[in-house]
């Protein structure tokens, strides 16, 4: 297991709330008057986690980022799950399965924002290709606002094979692309569904697109060709929830 530093109030709160057994210690800024930092310190101590008061310069040096907000935590990084975990996750979700597939989202801020939307939508799993995945870095964790701790993230060796496994399990796959006349609002997103988002620059790879059952776009009447991938992810996930009438 490797260790990393979680930086900032929301990420540290999320780790303590959802994955406290992996938090090794918490460092807080000396003489902090921030009530949330004091609450974090109390929560950590309650769980038997060591809390140290240190200077601001030490937080910046250890955390490696200036936006520490007065608190960082040493965290034992779990390995990303693999495709072997997929069948059990799908079986547990049943007809409510909602899978997000990110085909090459490499910007950590975008990945974190996608995980935040995925957690808000309570997706079954997020699938990423192992060779094009940024991993759950401190930046990803911060951008996810705790979402990285709430949902399974699966890194797969062969994305097309993972998509075929989804299809074999009865999951319908819709990829998002701008070069199509089909609107996402005309696709049936009820039942077991996987939504595939392409990379920031090139979109879905050719083989990924060929494996999809449907390819759809988000209609944009304004004078813009595309949306940021994390924004588009939020749009399509919550369109799926709207169609399902789910109060999740």
Coordinates of N, CA and C in Angstrom, one line a residue:
X1 N 0.8 -1.2 0.0 CA 0.0 0.0 0.0 C 0.9 1.3 0.0
X2 N 0.5 2.2 -0.8 CA 1.2 3.5 -0.8 C 0.4 4.5 0.0
X3 N 1.1 5.6 0.4 CA 0.5 6.6 1.2 C 0.5 7.9 0.5
X4 N -0.5 8.8 0.7 CA -0.5 10.1 0.1 C -1.1 11.1 1.1
X5 N -1.0 12.3 0.8 CA -1.6 13.4 1.7 C -2.9 13.9 1.1
X6 N -3.9 13.9 1.8 CA -5.2 14.5 1.4 C -5.2 15.9 1.9
X7 N -5.5 16.8 1.0 CA -5.3 18.2 1.3 C -6.7 19.0 1.3
X8 N -7.0 19.7 2.3 CA -8.2 20.5 2.4 C -9.3 20.0 3.2
X9 N -10.2 20.9 3.6 CA -11.3 20.6 4.6 C -12.2 19.5 4.0
X10 N -12.8 19.7 2.9 CA -13.8 18.8 2.4 C -13.2 17.4 2.1
X11 N -12.0 17.3 1.5 CA -11.4 15.9 1.3 C -11.1 15.2 2.6
X12 N -10.6 15.9 3.6 CA -10.2 15.3 4.8 C -11.5 14.9 5.6
X13 N -12.5 15.7 5.5 CA -13.8 15.3 6.1 C -14.4 14.1 5.5
X14 N -14.3 14.1 4.1 CA -14.8 12.9 3.4 C -14.1 11.6 3.7
X15 N -12.8 11.7 3.9 CA -12.0 10.5 4.2 C -12.3 10.0 5.6
X16 N -12.5 10.9 6.6 CA -12.8 10.5 7.9 C -14.2 10.0 8.0
X17 N -15.2 10.5 7.2 CA -16.5 10.0 7.3 C -16.7 8.7 6.6
X18 N -16.0 8.5 5.5 CA -16.2 7.3 4.6 C -15.1 6.3 4.6
X19 N -13.9 6.6 5.0 CA -12.8 5.7 4.9 C -11.8 5.9 6.0
X20 N -12.3 6.1 7.2 CA -11.4 6.5 8.4 C -10.3 5.5 8.7
X21 N -10.6 4.2 8.4 CA -9.6 3.2 8.7 C -8.3 3.4 7.9
X22 N -8.3 4.1 6.8 CA -7.1 4.4 6.0 C -6.4 5.7 6.4
X23 N -7.0 6.5 7.3 CA -6.4 7.7 7.7 C -5.4 7.5 8.8
X24 N -4.1 7.8 8.5 CA -3.1 7.5 9.5 C -2.8 8.6 10.5
X25 N -2.9 9.8 10.1 CA -2.8 11.0 11.0 C -3.3 12.2 10.3
X26 N -3.7 13.2 11.1 CA -4.2 14.5 10.7 C -3.4 15.6 11.2
X27 N -3.0 16.5 10.3 CA -2.2 17.7 10.7 C -3.1 18.9 10.5
X28 N -3.2 19.7 11.6 CA -4.0 20.9 11.5 C -3.1 22.1 11.9
X29 N -3.5 23.3 11.3 CA -2.7 24.5 11.5 C -2.8 24.9 13.0
X30 N -1.7 25.3 13.5 CA -1.7 25.8 14.9 C -2.6 27.0 15.1
X31 N -3.3 27.0 16.3 CA -4.1 28.1 16.7 C -5.2 28.4 15.7
X32 N -5.6 27.4 15.0 CA -6.7 27.7 14.0 C -8.0 28.0 14.7
X33 N -8.7 29.0 14.2 CA -10.0 29.4 14.8 C -11.2 28.9 13.9
X34 N -10.8 28.1 12.9 CA -11.8 27.6 12.0 C -12.6 26.5 12.7
X35 N -13.9 26.6 12.8 CA -14.7 25.6 13.5 C -14.7 24.3 12.9
X36 N -14.7 24.3 11.5 CA -14.7 23.0 10.8 C -13.4 22.2 11.0
X37 N -12.3 22.9 11.1 CA -11.0 22.3 11.4 C -11.0 21.7 12.8
X38 N -11.6 22.4 13.8 CA -11.7 21.9 15.1 C -12.6 20.6 15.2
X39 N -13.6 20.6 14.3 CA -14.5 19.5 14.3 C -13.8 18.3 13.6
X40 N -13.0 18.5 12.6 CA -12.2 17.5 12.0 C -11.3 16.9 13.0
X41 N -10.6 17.7 13.8 CA -9.7 17.2 14.8 C -10.4 16.4 15.9
X42 N -11.6 16.8 16.3 CA -12.3 16.1 17.3 C -12.8 14.7 16.7
X43 N -13.2 14.7 15.4 CA -13.7 13.5 14.8 C -12.5 12.5 14.7
X44 N -11.3 13.0 14.3 CA -10.2 12.1 14.2 C -9.8 11.5 15.5
X45 N -9.7 12.3 16.5 CA -9.4 11.8 17.9 C -10.4 10.8 18.3
X46 N -11.7 11.0 18.0 CA -12.7 10.1 18.4 C -12.5 8.7 17.8
X47 N -11.9 8.7 16.6 CA -11.6 7.4 15.9 C -10.2 6.9 16.3
X48 N -9.5 7.5 17.2 CA -8.2 7.0 17.6 C -7.1 7.4 16.6
X49 N -7.3 8.4 15.8 CA -6.3 8.9 14.8 C -5.5 10.0 15.4
X50 N -4.2 10.0 15.3 CA -3.4 11.0 15.9 C -3.6 12.3 15.2
X51 N -3.7 13.4 15.9 CA -3.8 14.8 15.4 C -2.7 15.6 15.9
X52 N -2.0 16.3 15.0 CA -0.8 17.1 15.3 C -1.1 18.6 14.9
X53 N -0.8 19.5 15.7 CA -0.8 21.0 15.4 C 0.5 21.4 14.9
X54 N 0.5 21.9 13.7 CA 1.8 22.3 13.0 C 1.7 23.7 12.4
X55 N 2.8 24.3 12.1 CA 2.8 25.6 11.4 C 2.3 25.6 10.0
X56 N 1.8 26.7 9.5 CA 1.3 26.8 8.2 C 2.3 26.4 7.1
X57 N 3.6 26.8 7.4 CA 4.7 26.5 6.4 C 4.9 25.0 6.3
X58 N 4.7 24.3 7.4 CA 4.9 22.8 7.4 C 3.7 22.2 6.6
X59 N 2.5 22.7 6.8 CA 1.4 22.2 6.0 C 1.6 22.3 4.5
X60 N 2.1 23.5 4.1 CA 2.4 23.8 2.7 C 3.5 22.9 2.2
X61 N 4.5 22.7 3.0 CA 5.6 21.8 2.6 C 5.2 20.4 2.4
X62 N 4.5 19.9 3.4 CA 4.1 18.4 3.3 C 3.0 18.2 2.3
X63 N 2.0 19.1 2.3 CA 0.9 18.9 1.4 C 1.2 19.2 0.0
X64 N 2.2 20.0 -0.2 CA 2.7 20.3 -1.6 C 1.8 21.2 -2.3
X65 N 0.7 21.8 -1.7 CA -0.2 22.7 -2.3 C -0.5 23.8 -1.3
X66 N -0.7 25.0 -1.8 CA -1.0 26.1 -0.9 C -2.5 26.1 -0.4
X67 N -3.3 25.4 -1.0 CA -4.8 25.4 -0.7 C -5.1 24.3 0.3
X68 N -4.3 24.2 1.4 CA -4.5 23.2 2.4 C -5.7 23.6 3.3
X69 N -6.0 24.8 3.4 CA -7.1 25.3 4.2 C -6.9 25.0 5.7
X70 N -5.7 24.7 6.1 CA -5.4 24.5 7.5 C -5.5 23.1 7.9
X71 N -5.6 22.1 7.0 CA -5.7 20.7 7.4 C -5.3 19.8 6.3
X72 N -4.4 18.8 6.6 CA -4.1 17.7 5.7 C -4.1 16.4 6.5
X73 N -4.2 15.3 5.8 CA -4.2 14.0 6.4 C -3.4 13.0 5.6
X74 N -2.6 12.2 6.3 CA -1.9 11.1 5.7 C -2.9 9.9 5.5
X75 N -2.9 9.4 4.3 CA -3.9 8.5 3.9 C -3.3 7.3 3.2
X76 N -3.7 6.1 3.6 CA -3.2 4.9 2.9 C -4.1 4.6 1.7
X77 N -3.5 4.8 0.5 CA -4.2 4.7 -0.8 C -4.6 3.3 -1.1
X78 N -5.9 3.0 -1.2 CA -6.3 1.6 -1.7 C -6.0 1.5 -3.2
X79 N -5.7 0.3 -3.6 CA -5.6 0.0 -5.0 C -6.9 0.2 -5.7
X80 N -6.9 0.6 -7.0 CA -8.1 0.7 -7.7 C -8.6 -0.7 -7.9
X81 N -9.9 -0.9 -7.9 CA -10.5 -2.2 -8.2 C -10.3 -2.6 -9.6
X82 N -10.5 -3.9 -9.9 CA -10.4 -4.4 -11.3 C -11.7 -4.9 -11.8
X83 N -11.6 -5.4 -13.1 CA -12.9 -5.9 -13.7 C -13.4 -7.1 -13.1
X84 N -12.6 -7.8 -12.3 CA -13.2 -8.9 -11.6 C -14.2 -8.6 -10.5
X85 N -14.2 -7.3 -10.1 CA -15.2 -6.9 -9.2 C -16.6 -6.5 -9.8
X86 N -16.6 -6.4 -11.2 CA -17.8 -5.9 -11.8 C -19.0 -6.8 -11.7
X87 N -18.9 -8.2 -11.9 CA -20.1 -9.0 -11.8 C -20.8 -8.8 -10.5
X88 N -20.1 -8.8 -9.4 CA -20.8 -8.7 -8.1 C -21.5 -7.4 -7.9
X89 N -20.9 -6.3 -8.4 CA -21.5 -5.0 -8.3 C -22.8 -4.9 -9.2
X90 N -22.7 -5.5 -10.3 CA -23.9 -5.5 -11.2 C -25.0 -6.4 -10.6
X91 N -24.6 -7.5 -10.1 CA -25.7 -8.4 -9.5 C -26.3 -7.7 -8.3
X92 N -25.6 -7.0 -7.5 CA -26.1 -6.2 -6.3 C -27.1 -5.1 -6.8
X93 N -26.7 -4.5 -7.9 CA -27.5 -3.3 -8.4 C -28.8 -3.8 -9.1
X94 N -28.7 -4.9 -9.8 CA -29.8 -5.5 -10.5 C -30.3 -4.5 -11.6
X95 N -31.6 -4.3 -11.7 CA -32.2 -3.5 -12.7 C -31.9 -2.0 -12.5
X96 N -31.3 -1.6 -11.4 CA -31.0 -0.2 -11.1 C -29.5 0.1 -11.5
X97 N -28.8 -0.9 -12.1 CA -27.4 -0.6 -12.4 C -27.2 0.6 -13.3
X98 N -26.3 1.5 -12.9 CA -26.0 2.7 -13.6 C -24.5 2.8 -13.5
X99 N -23.8 2.6 -14.7 CA -22.4 2.5 -14.7 C -21.9 3.7 -15.5
X100 N -20.8 4.4 -15.0 CA -20.2 5.5 -15.8 C -18.8 5.0 -16.3
X101 N -18.6 5.1 -17.6 CA -17.3 4.7 -18.2 C -16.6 5.9 -18.7
X102 N -15.4 6.1 -18.2 CA -14.6 7.3 -18.7 C -13.5 6.8 -19.5
X103 N -13.6 7.1 -20.8 CA -12.6 6.6 -21.8 C -11.5 7.6 -22.0
X104 N -10.6 7.6 -21.0 CA -9.4 8.5 -21.1 C -9.5 9.9 -20.6
X105 N -10.3 10.1 -19.5 CA -10.3 11.4 -18.8 C -9.1 11.4 -17.9
X106 N -8.1 12.2 -18.4 CA -6.8 12.3 -17.7 C -6.6 13.5 -16.9
X107 N -7.4 14.5 -17.0 CA -7.2 15.7 -16.2 C -7.7 15.5 -14.8
X108 N -6.9 15.6 -13.8 CA -7.4 15.2 -12.4 C -8.6 16.1 -11.9
X109 N -8.7 17.3 -12.3 CA -9.8 18.1 -11.9 C -11.1 17.6 -12.6
X110 N -11.0 17.2 -13.9 CA -12.1 16.7 -14.6 C -12.5 15.3 -14.0
X111 N -11.6 14.5 -13.7 CA -11.9 13.2 -13.1 C -12.5 13.3 -11.8
X112 N -12.0 14.2 -11.0 CA -12.6 14.5 -9.6 C -14.0 15.0 -9.8
X113 N -14.3 15.9 -10.7 CA -15.6 16.4 -10.9 C -16.6 15.3 -11.4
X114 N -16.1 14.4 -12.2 CA -16.9 13.3 -12.7 C -17.3 12.4 -11.6
X115 N -16.3 12.1 -10.7 CA -16.6 11.3 -9.5 C -17.6 11.9 -8.6
X116 N -17.5 13.2 -8.5 CA -18.4 14.0 -7.6 C -19.9 13.8 -8.1
X117 N -20.0 14.0 -9.5 CA -21.4 13.8 -10.1 C -21.8 12.3 -9.9
X118 N -20.9 11.4 -10.1 CA -21.2 10.0 -10.0 C -21.7 9.6 -8.6
X119 N -21.0 10.2 -7.6 CA -21.4 9.9 -6.3 C -22.8 10.5 -6.0
X120 N -23.0 11.7 -6.5 CA -24.3 12.3 -6.3 C -25.4 11.5 -6.9
X121 N -25.1 10.9 -8.1 CA -26.1 10.1 -8.7 C -26.1 8.7 -8.2
X122 N -25.3 8.3 -7.3 CA -25.1 7.0 -6.7 C -25.0 5.9 -7.8
X123 N -24.0 6.1 -8.6 CA -23.8 5.1 -9.7 C -23.3 3.8 -9.1
X124 N -23.4 2.8 -9.8 CA -23.0 1.4 -9.4 C -21.5 1.3 -9.4
X125 N -20.8 1.9 -10.4 CA -19.4 1.8 -10.5 C -18.9 2.8 -11.6
X126 N -17.7 3.2 -11.5 CA -17.0 4.0 -12.5 C -15.9 3.2 -13.1
X127 N -15.9 3.0 -14.4 CA -14.9 2.2 -15.1 C -13.9 3.1 -15.8
X128 N -12.6 2.9 -15.7 CA -11.6 3.7 -16.4 C -10.6 2.7 -17.0
X129 N -10.0 3.0 -18.1 CA -8.9 2.2 -18.7 C -7.6 2.3 -17.9
X130 N -7.0 1.2 -17.5 CA -5.8 1.3 -16.6 C -4.7 2.1 -17.2
X131 N -4.5 2.0 -18.6 CA -3.4 2.7 -19.2 C -3.7 4.2 -19.5
X132 N -4.9 4.6 -19.2 CA -5.2 6.0 -19.5 C -5.9 6.6 -18.3
X133 N -5.6 6.1 -17.1 CA -6.3 6.6 -15.9 C -5.3 7.4 -15.1
X134 N -5.8 8.5 -14.6 CA -4.9 9.4 -13.7 C -4.8 8.8 -12.3
X135 N -5.7 8.0 -11.9 CA -5.6 7.5 -10.5 C -6.3 8.4 -9.6
X136 N -6.5 8.0 -8.3 CA -7.1 8.8 -7.3 C -6.1 9.6 -6.6
X137 N -5.6 10.7 -7.2 CA -4.6 11.5 -6.6 C -5.2 12.5 -5.6
X138 N -4.3 13.2 -4.8 CA -4.9 14.2 -3.9 C -5.7 15.3 -4.7
X139 N -5.3 15.7 -5.9 CA -6.1 16.6 -6.6 C -7.4 16.1 -7.0
X140 N -7.4 14.8 -7.5 CA -8.7 14.1 -7.9 C -9.6 14.1 -6.6
X141 N -9.0 13.7 -5.5 CA -9.8 13.5 -4.3 C -10.5 14.9 -3.9
X142 N -9.7 15.9 -3.9 CA -10.2 17.2 -3.6 C -11.3 17.7 -4.5
X143 N -11.1 17.5 -5.8 CA -12.1 17.9 -6.8 C -13.4 17.1 -6.7
X144 N -13.2 15.9 -6.2 CA -14.4 15.0 -6.0 C -15.3 15.3 -4.8
X145 N -14.7 16.2 -3.9 CA -15.5 16.6 -2.7 C -16.0 15.4 -1.9
X146 N -15.1 14.4 -1.8 CA -15.5 13.2 -1.1 C -16.1 12.1 -1.9
X147 N -16.4 12.4 -3.2 CA -17.0 11.4 -4.0 C -16.1 10.2 -4.3
X148 N -14.8 10.4 -4.3 CA -13.9 9.3 -4.5 C -14.0 8.3 -3.5
X149 N -14.5 8.6 -2.3 CA -14.6 7.6 -1.2 C -15.9 6.9 -1.2
X150 N -16.8 7.3 -2.1 CA -18.2 6.8 -2.0 C -18.6 5.8 -3.1
X151 N -17.8 5.7 -4.1 CA -18.2 4.8 -5.2 C -17.0 4.0 -5.7
X152 N -17.3 2.7 -6.2 CA -16.2 1.9 -6.6 C -15.7 2.4 -8.0
X153 N -14.3 2.5 -8.0 CA -13.7 2.9 -9.3 C -12.9 1.7 -9.8
X154 N -13.2 1.2 -11.0 CA -12.6 0.0 -11.5 C -11.6 0.4 -12.6
X155 N -10.4 0.0 -12.5 CA -9.4 0.3 -13.6 C -9.2 -1.1 -14.4
X156 N -9.6 -1.0 -15.7 CA -9.6 -2.3 -16.5 C -8.5 -2.2 -17.5
X157 N -7.9 -3.4 -17.8 CA -6.8 -3.5 -18.8 C -7.3 -3.3 -20.2
X158 N -8.5 -3.8 -20.5 CA -9.0 -3.7 -21.8 C -10.5 -3.2 -21.7
X159 N -10.6 -1.9 -22.1 CA -11.9 -1.3 -22.0 C -13.0 -1.9 -22.8
X160 N -12.7 -2.3 -24.1 CA -13.6 -2.9 -25.0 C -14.1 -4.2 -24.4
X161 N -13.2 -5.0 -23.8 CA -13.6 -6.2 -23.2 C -14.5 -6.0 -22.0
X162 N -14.2 -5.0 -21.2 CA -15.1 -4.7 -20.1 C -16.5 -4.2 -20.6
X163 N -16.6 -3.5 -21.7 CA -17.9 -3.1 -22.2 C -18.6 -4.3 -22.7
X164 N -17.9 -5.3 -23.3 CA -18.6 -6.5 -23.8 C -19.1 -7.3 -22.6
X165 N -18.4 -7.3 -21.5 CA -18.8 -8.0 -20.3 C -20.1 -7.3 -19.7
X166 N -20.2 -6.0 -19.8 CA -21.4 -5.3 -19.4 C -22.6 -5.7 -20.3
X167 N -22.3 -5.8 -21.6 CA -23.4 -6.2 -22.5 C -23.9 -7.6 -22.2
X168 N -22.9 -8.5 -22.0 CA -23.2 -9.9 -21.7 C -24.1 -10.0 -20.4
X169 N -23.9 -9.0 -19.5 CA -24.7 -9.0 -18.2 C -26.0 -8.3 -18.4
X170 N -26.4 -7.9 -19.6 CA -27.7 -7.3 -19.8 C -27.7 -5.8 -19.7
X171 N -26.5 -5.1 -19.7 CA -26.4 -3.7 -19.6 C -26.4 -3.0 -21.0
X172 N -27.2 -2.0 -21.2 CA -27.3 -1.3 -22.5 C -26.3 -0.2 -22.4
X173 N -25.5 0.0 -23.4 CA -24.4 1.0 -23.4 C -24.6 2.1 -24.4
X174 N -24.6 3.3 -23.8 CA -24.8 4.6 -24.6 C -23.5 5.4 -24.5
X175 N -22.9 5.7 -25.7 CA -21.7 6.6 -25.7 C -22.1 8.0 -26.1
X176 N -21.4 9.0 -25.5 CA -21.7 10.4 -25.8 C -20.7 10.9 -26.8
X177 N -21.2 11.5 -27.9 CA -20.4 12.1 -28.9 C -21.1 13.2 -29.6
X178 N -20.4 14.1 -30.2 CA -21.1 15.2 -30.9 C -21.5 14.9 -32.3
X179 N -20.8 13.9 -32.9 CA -21.1 13.6 -34.3 C -22.2 12.5 -34.5
X180 N -23.4 12.9 -34.1 CA -24.5 12.0 -34.3 C -25.8 12.9 -34.2
X181 N -26.9 12.4 -34.8 CA -28.1 13.1 -34.8 C -29.0 12.7 -33.6
X182 N -28.6 11.6 -32.9 CA -29.4 11.1 -31.8 C -29.2 11.9 -30.6
X183 N -30.4 12.4 -30.0 CA -30.3 13.1 -28.7 C -30.3 12.2 -27.5
X184 N -29.6 12.5 -26.5 CA -29.6 11.8 -25.3 C -30.9 11.7 -24.7
X185 N -31.7 12.7 -24.9 CA -33.1 12.8 -24.3 C -34.1 11.9 -25.0
X186 N -33.7 11.3 -26.2 CA -34.5 10.3 -26.9 C -34.1 8.9 -26.7
X187 N -33.0 8.7 -25.9 CA -32.6 7.4 -25.5 C -33.2 6.9 -24.3
X188 N -33.6 5.6 -24.2 CA -34.2 5.0 -23.0 C -33.1 4.7 -22.1
X189 N -33.0 5.4 -21.0 CA -32.0 5.2 -20.0 C -32.5 4.5 -18.7
X190 N -33.6 3.8 -18.8 CA -34.2 3.1 -17.7 C -33.6 1.6 -17.8
X191 N -33.5 1.0 -16.6 CA -33.0 -0.3 -16.5 C -31.5 -0.3 -16.5
X192 N -30.8 -1.4 -16.6 CA -29.3 -1.5 -16.5 C -28.7 -0.7 -17.6
X193 N -27.9 0.3 -17.3 CA -27.4 1.2 -18.3 C -25.9 1.6 -18.0
X194 N -25.1 1.7 -19.0 CA -23.8 2.3 -18.9 C -23.7 3.5 -19.8
X195 N -23.1 4.5 -19.3 CA -22.9 5.8 -20.0 C -21.4 6.0 -20.2
X196 N -21.0 6.2 -21.5 CA -19.6 6.3 -21.8 C -19.2 7.7 -22.2
X197 N -18.3 8.3 -21.5 CA -17.8 9.6 -21.9 C -16.4 9.5 -22.4
X198 N -16.1 10.3 -23.5 CA -14.8 10.2 -24.0 C -13.8 11.2 -23.4
X199 N -12.6 11.2 -23.9 CA -11.5 12.1 -23.3 C -11.8 13.5 -23.6
X200 N -11.0 14.4 -22.9 CA -11.2 15.8 -23.0 C -11.0 16.3 -24.4
X201 N -10.1 15.8 -25.1 CA -9.8 16.3 -26.5 C -10.3 15.5 -27.6
X202 N -10.1 14.2 -27.5 CA -10.4 13.3 -28.7 C -11.7 12.6 -28.6
X203 N -12.4 12.6 -27.4 CA -13.7 11.9 -27.3 C -13.4 10.4 -27.2
X204 N -14.4 9.6 -27.5 CA -14.3 8.2 -27.4 C -13.4 7.6 -28.4
X205 N -12.6 6.6 -28.1 CA -11.8 5.9 -29.1 C -12.7 5.1 -30.0
X206 N -12.2 4.8 -31.2 CA -13.0 4.2 -32.2 C -13.5 2.8 -31.8
X207 N -12.7 2.0 -31.2 CA -13.2 0.7 -30.7 C -14.2 0.8 -29.6
X208 N -14.1 1.8 -28.7 CA -15.0 2.0 -27.7 C -16.4 2.4 -28.3
X209 N -16.3 3.3 -29.3 CA -17.6 3.7 -29.9 C -18.3 2.6 -30.6
X210 N -17.5 1.7 -31.3 CA -18.1 0.6 -32.0 C -18.8 -0.4 -31.0
X211 N -18.3 -0.5 -29.8 CA -18.9 -1.4 -28.8 C -20.2 -0.9 -28.2
X212 N -20.5 0.4 -28.3 CA -21.7 1.0 -27.8 C -22.9 0.5 -28.5
X213 N -24.0 0.3 -27.8 CA -25.3 0.0 -28.4 C -25.9 1.3 -29.1
X214 N -25.7 2.4 -28.5 CA -26.2 3.7 -29.0 C -25.1 4.7 -28.8
X215 N -25.2 5.7 -29.7 CA -24.3 6.9 -29.6 C -25.2 8.1 -29.6
X216 N -25.1 9.0 -28.7 CA -26.0 10.1 -28.6 C -25.2 11.4 -28.2
X217 N -25.9 12.5 -28.4 CA -25.3 13.8 -28.1 C -26.2 14.6 -27.1
X218 N -25.6 15.6 -26.5 CA -26.4 16.5 -25.7 C -26.7 17.7 -26.6
X219 N -28.0 17.9 -26.9 CA -28.3 19.0 -27.8 C -27.9 20.4 -27.2
X220 N -27.2 21.2 -28.1 CA -26.8 22.5 -27.6 C -27.2 23.6 -28.6
X221 N -28.3 24.2 -28.3 CA -28.8 25.3 -29.3 C -27.9 26.5 -29.3
X222 N -27.1 26.7 -28.3 CA -26.2 27.8 -28.3 C -25.0 27.6 -29.2
X223 N -24.2 28.6 -29.4 CA -23.1 28.6 -30.4 C -21.9 28.0 -29.7
X224 N -22.0 26.7 -29.2 CA -20.9 26.0 -28.7 C -20.8 24.6 -29.2
X225 N -19.6 24.0 -29.5 CA -19.5 22.7 -30.1 C -19.6 21.6 -29.0
X226 N -19.2 21.9 -27.8 CA -19.1 20.8 -26.8 C -19.1 21.4 -25.4
X227 N -19.3 20.5 -24.4 CA -19.2 20.9 -23.0 C -18.0 20.2 -22.4
X228 N -17.5 20.8 -21.3 CA -16.5 20.1 -20.6 C -17.0 18.7 -20.2
X229 N -16.1 17.7 -20.2 CA -16.5 16.4 -19.9 C -17.2 16.2 -18.6
X230 N -16.7 16.9 -17.6 CA -17.3 16.7 -16.2 C -18.7 17.3 -16.2
X231 N -19.0 18.4 -17.0 CA -20.3 19.0 -17.0 C -21.2 18.1 -17.8
X232 N -20.7 17.5 -18.9 CA -21.5 16.6 -19.7 C -21.9 15.4 -18.9
X233 N -20.9 14.9 -18.1 CA -21.2 13.7 -17.3 C -22.4 14.0 -16.3
X234 N -22.4 15.2 -15.7 CA -23.5 15.5 -14.8 C -24.8 15.5 -15.5
X235 N -24.8 16.1 -16.7 CA -26.0 16.2 -17.5 C -26.6 14.8 -17.8
X236 N -25.8 13.9 -18.3 CA -26.3 12.6 -18.7 C -26.7 11.7 -17.6
X237 N -25.9 11.8 -16.5 CA -26.3 11.0 -15.3 C -27.6 11.4 -14.7
X238 N -27.8 12.7 -14.7 CA -29.1 13.1 -14.1 C -30.3 13.0 -15.0
X239 N -30.0 13.0 -16.3 CA -31.1 12.6 -17.3 C -31.5 11.2 -17.1
X240 N -30.5 10.3 -16.8 CA -30.8 8.9 -16.5 C -31.7 8.8 -15.3
X241 N -31.3 9.5 -14.2 CA -32.1 9.5 -13.0 C -33.5 10.1 -13.2
X242 N -33.6 11.1 -14.0 CA -34.9 11.7 -14.3 C -35.8 10.7 -14.9
X243 N -35.3 10.0 -15.9 CA -36.1 9.0 -16.6 C -36.5 7.9 -15.7
X244 N -35.7 7.5 -14.8 CA -36.0 6.4 -13.9 C -37.0 6.9 -12.8
X245 N -37.1 8.2 -12.6 CA -38.0 8.7 -11.5 C -37.5 8.3 -10.2
X246 N -36.1 8.2 -10.1 CA -35.5 7.7 -8.9 C -35.3 8.8 -7.9
X247 N -35.6 8.5 -6.7 CA -35.3 9.4 -5.6 C -34.2 8.8 -4.8
X248 N -33.0 9.1 -5.3 CA -31.8 8.4 -4.9 C -30.9 9.3 -4.0

